[in-house]
Amino acid sequence: MLGKNEMPIAFPLAAALKKLDLLYALLDTEDHCTLIQKCPNLEVLETRNVIGDRGLEVLARSCKRLKRLRIERGAVEQGMEDEDGVVSQRGLMALAQGCLELEYLAVYVSDITNASLEYIGTHSKNLNDFRLVLLDREETITDLPLDNGVRALLRGCQKLRRFALYLRPGGLTDLGLSYVGRYSQNVRWMLLGYVGESDAGLLEFSKGCLSLQNLELRGCCFSEGALAVAVMQLTALRYLWVQGYRGSQTGRDLLAMTRPYWNIELIPPRRVNVLDPNGEAAVAEHPAHILAYYSLAGPRTDFPNTVIPLYPESLINA
């Protein structure tokens, strides 16, 4: 495992490195800066958000050939990392301006602004896979909702095929969700978390996304009826997973999306008795799930007890 003491071993080879995996390295922000500036030919970097904004600024200045960047959530969230180790709009803006060949960006951020997303849309023309998660580390985020920034990013990054945006309530309004649908013509896989305000936003979203095949929704406010209508409007859709929505015990409204070879599986919301960290009895709330997908083999027969397969006959007597 690479730590501060072992890092000098890599220095003689650093200029030749094209890929660097620091996900499990014991390096702080300053160590990242020291190592990265010695790697001018780096094309792939995987690390944790301990790299910080300062590390991204060094990356933008030093690694002009960077194509793939993955920044995972690190122990900084438990206060175990360098205080500098947070990624925000500052680092993203530097990255967008400095690494023009970037094709893949997956990042956990502590703060974000519309302007930083606009920078990505303006400069990252080769981006085909973009994934951003907004952490709950900061009580207040500088600039929400992100409607205009998301619109600028999607309009500017015409090569996008995969898109993930996991925010917090208020991060994207219904208007912003409609922008996602309108400007994601070529996106085939999408994950959206805590976006939109009502069913109206989902329905506007589903009028676009002409190439969307896989859709994952988490922590959404949408009803089963609106989800069913949206699925029928997303004509290229082959797979849907929804976790947390305005669910029911029967899923009757989901039957509106019934079609040949389309399997629908429902896990209703439930409460489970568990033990808390102190060993005391507690109740855990499990949100509803929907899984729907095409299959030539027909409905599955190996469901666990928590799953209800949905097809017209299953609810005749419900």
Coordinates of N, CA and C in Angstrom, one line a residue, residues 19 52 57 78 142 206 249 286 291:
K19 N -1.4 5.3 -16.1 CA -2.6 5.0 -15.2 C -2.1 5.0 -13.8
G52 N -8.8 16.7 -3.1 CA -9.1 18.0 -2.9 C -9.1 18.9 -4.1
E57 N -6.4 21.1 -9.2 CA -5.7 22.2 -9.8 C -4.4 21.8 -10.3
Q78 N -15.8 11.0 7.5 CA -15.8 10.7 8.9 C -14.7 11.5 9.7
T142 N -23.8 26.1 -2.1 CA -23.6 27.5 -2.6 C -24.7 27.9 -3.6
S206 N -39.7 12.7 -19.6 CA -39.9 11.5 -20.5 C -40.3 11.8 -21.9
Q249 N -49.1 -0.4 -1.7 CA -48.9 -1.8 -1.4 C -49.3 -2.8 -2.5
H286 N -37.9 0.6 5.0 CA -37.4 0.3 3.7 C -38.3 0.9 2.7
L291 N -38.7 -2.8 -10.2 CA -37.8 -3.3 -11.2 C -38.6 -3.7 -12.4

